[in-house]
Each structure stands twice: as structure tokens, then as C-alpha cells.
Amino acid sequence: MRIDIITVLPEILESPLSHSIIKRAQTKGLVDIHLHHLREYTTDKHRTVDDYAFGPDAGMVMKIEPIFKVIRKLKSERDYDEVIYTSPDGQRLTQQVANGLSIKGNIIILCGHYKGIDHRVREHLITREISIGDYVLSGGELAAAIIVDSVVRLVPGVLSNETSALTDSFQDNLLAPPVYTRPAEFNGWKVPEVLTSGNFKAIEKWQMEQALERTKRLRPELLEGLEEDG
Ligand code: SAH
């Protein structure tokens, strides 16, 4: 999978993309991530990426020309399955949306800033808009990092069997059961006995019961299938 991220602040993305599972996915050659600095696609000497919004409201809007240029260049090099814009009014990022994106070949993610981007970009160049939640960030970079993290760990081969994404929360509309590690007793606080019993059938049953109980108590709407599919 190849992910191209268009940004005016590549520095924000460098760290999250170069550690842990995302780093390993790239080292293993399973995911190829490229950052594109939008200012490199400007023509004026101030490398301007924003301008005043039309209308009476104060504020800046990201200009169409540099965005058009970088997307045109990328599209001339390969086909893209999605050109995503991070936006608070986009489709909410869920595990289902991440699952769907993880089987794509090439995607572009455009990070907005200021009051947003010239709407013509959204009308003509963007194929999908994704929000990471009902709150407003100052820029799309952190949203892009979250989208990439949730998607990359689902790309086949990125996680080992032991850490399989299949047992994660939301994967089957259930929250994950509690997990513990050694020591089995600390400060008088004990790990549930079944987990140290060696009886894998009993452990599996306990985990399923816990997952169901936690989901019913904490996120009952998941069981009612109210979450939107991606
Ligand atoms: N005026 C816009 C918000 C602009 S915030 C509005 O009210 O909709 C600046 C940029 O941050 C946006 O262009 C978007 O790319 C990013 N952003 C802000 N909140 C986000 C969210 N919840 N999810 C994804 N991206 C977000």
C-alpha cells in the first residue's frame, strides 16, 4: 500500500510515521508513505499556500493552485483509489472505515489548515472526506496520523499473529476483554484465576463473556448494530 500525504507541516507527521508499528510496516516494505510539502508547489517567492476568504468573514483559506498541482503530479505517476481530505464534517473514522482503507492500493491524504481549503478542491479533486471526531483541530496533520496509524496496522502482514488486529476492540462490534501480565499477584491484587489455569477453552469463554459484558455496559449501541459501516 502507498500513502501520499500533502501537508504544509510535514514536521508534525515525521515522528508518528517513523516509530513502532508504522515504522516496521515501512521497513518490511508493506507500506510506502510519502510526505509532500505543499509550499514546494507554489510559484510566488513567499511560497503562499493561503489567501483571504471571499466574503465578510475574517480568516484564511488554503488556495486551490498548489493543491491542484501536487495532486495532478501524483495522479500522473500512478492511479489512486482515494483522494482523502481530513475534515471535521467528513465521514467519521471507525474501525470499519479503517478496514476498508487498509485494502486499498494507493491513497492520498490532504491535510487542511486555517478555515479549511477552497471548496472547489473538495468538489472536483477529493473522493472522500474523513473526520476523526466531532471537535475541531487546527490542522489535518494529527488527523492524518491517526488515520494512517489505524489503517496501517490492518494491512496484511503488518501485525504478527500474536498481536492480530482481529482481537482488537470494534473488529467484531465488541470491545476487547481485559488483559493482564505477570506477576499473577501484585500488592494483593490478583489476576482472574481462569487466565492462569492453562485451560484455553475456559479462557476463551471468559474472554468472550468479558467482551460482551464490557460492550453491553460501556457501548451498548455497538451490539444494536447502530454504528455506521465504512
Ligand atoms: N472551519 C473548518 C475547520 C477548519 S480546522 C470547519 O469548521 O469545518 C483546520 C483543518 O484541520 C481542516 O481543514 C481539517 O483539515 C483539519 N481538521 C480539523 N478538525 C478535524 C477533524 N475533526 N477531523 C479531521 N480533520 C480535522
Short mmCIF file of N, CA and C and ligand atoms in Angstrom, two decimals, residues 85-88 111-116 130-133 135-140 143, ligand 1:
data_model
loop_
_atom_site.label_atom_id
_atom_site.label_comp_id
_atom_site.label_asym_id
_atom_site.label_seq_id
_atom_site.Cartn_x
_atom_site.Cartn_y
_atom_site.Cartn_z
N TYR A 85 -9.65 14.00 2.07
CA TYR A 85 -9.44 15.28 2.77
C TYR A 85 -9.85 15.08 4.22
N THR A 86 -8.97 15.47 5.14
CA THR A 86 -9.31 15.38 6.57
C THR A 86 -10.20 16.57 6.90
N SER A 87 -11.38 16.30 7.42
CA SER A 87 -12.32 17.40 7.63
C SER A 87 -13.29 17.07 8.76
N PRO A 88 -13.56 18.06 9.64
CA PRO A 88 -14.48 17.76 10.75
C PRO A 88 -15.88 17.38 10.27
N CYS A 111 -4.11 17.37 4.10
CA CYS A 111 -4.33 17.98 5.41
C CYS A 111 -4.70 19.45 5.24
N GLY A 112 -5.81 19.86 5.83
CA GLY A 112 -6.22 21.25 5.74
C GLY A 112 -5.63 22.09 6.86
N HIS A 113 -5.79 23.41 6.73
CA HIS A 113 -5.38 24.37 7.76
C HIS A 113 -6.29 25.58 7.70
N TYR A 114 -6.05 26.53 8.61
CA TYR A 114 -6.80 27.80 8.63
C TYR A 114 -8.30 27.51 8.69
N LYS A 115 -9.09 28.19 7.83
CA LYS A 115 -10.53 27.95 7.81
C LYS A 115 -10.89 26.73 6.96
N GLY A 116 -9.89 26.11 6.39
CA GLY A 116 -10.14 24.97 5.51
C GLY A 116 -9.56 25.22 4.14
N ILE A 130 -12.82 12.51 5.59
CA ILE A 130 -12.85 11.75 6.84
C ILE A 130 -12.59 12.66 8.03
N SER A 131 -13.43 12.49 9.06
CA SER A 131 -13.27 13.22 10.32
C SER A 131 -12.82 12.24 11.38
N ILE A 132 -11.97 12.70 12.30
CA ILE A 132 -11.60 11.78 13.39
C ILE A 132 -12.48 12.00 14.61
N GLY A 133 -13.44 12.91 14.54
CA GLY A 133 -14.36 13.09 15.67
C GLY A 133 -14.97 14.47 15.65
N TYR A 135 -14.90 17.42 16.89
CA TYR A 135 -14.19 18.52 17.51
C TYR A 135 -13.30 19.10 16.41
N VAL A 136 -12.82 20.32 16.62
CA VAL A 136 -12.06 20.97 15.55
C VAL A 136 -10.59 21.09 15.93
N LEU A 137 -9.74 20.58 15.07
CA LEU A 137 -8.29 20.67 15.25
C LEU A 137 -7.80 21.89 14.48
N SER A 138 -6.55 22.28 14.75
CA SER A 138 -6.04 23.43 13.99
C SER A 138 -5.50 23.03 12.63
N GLY A 139 -5.24 21.74 12.44
CA GLY A 139 -4.74 21.30 11.14
C GLY A 139 -5.04 19.83 10.95
N GLY A 140 -4.95 19.36 9.71
CA GLY A 140 -5.29 17.97 9.42
C GLY A 140 -4.18 16.97 9.71
N ALA A 143 -4.94 14.42 12.43
CA ALA A 143 -6.00 13.54 11.91
C ALA A 143 -5.39 12.53 10.93
N1 SAH B 1 -13.53 25.88 9.58
C1 SAH B 1 -13.49 24.46 9.47
C2 SAH B 1 -12.42 23.85 10.36
C3 SAH B 1 -11.03 24.15 9.94
S1 SAH B 1 -9.90 23.42 11.01
C4 SAH B 1 -14.82 23.88 9.90
O1 SAH B 1 -15.47 24.47 10.76
O2 SAH B 1 -15.20 22.81 9.41
C5 SAH B 1 -8.46 23.30 10.01
C6 SAH B 1 -8.21 21.96 9.37
O3 SAH B 1 -7.99 20.98 10.36
C7 SAH B 1 -9.31 21.43 8.50
O4 SAH B 1 -9.21 21.95 7.21
C8 SAH B 1 -9.08 19.92 8.54
O5 SAH B 1 -8.17 19.51 7.54
C9 SAH B 1 -8.45 19.72 9.91
N2 SAH B 1 -9.38 19.19 10.92
C10 SAH B 1 -9.94 19.90 11.93
N3 SAH B 1 -10.74 19.13 12.68
C11 SAH B 1 -10.70 17.89 12.15
C12 SAH B 1 -11.35 16.66 12.47
N4 SAH B 1 -12.18 16.54 13.50
N5 SAH B 1 -11.07 15.58 11.69
C13 SAH B 1 -10.24 15.69 10.63
N6 SAH B 1 -9.61 16.83 10.28
C14 SAH B 1 -9.83 17.92 11.01
#
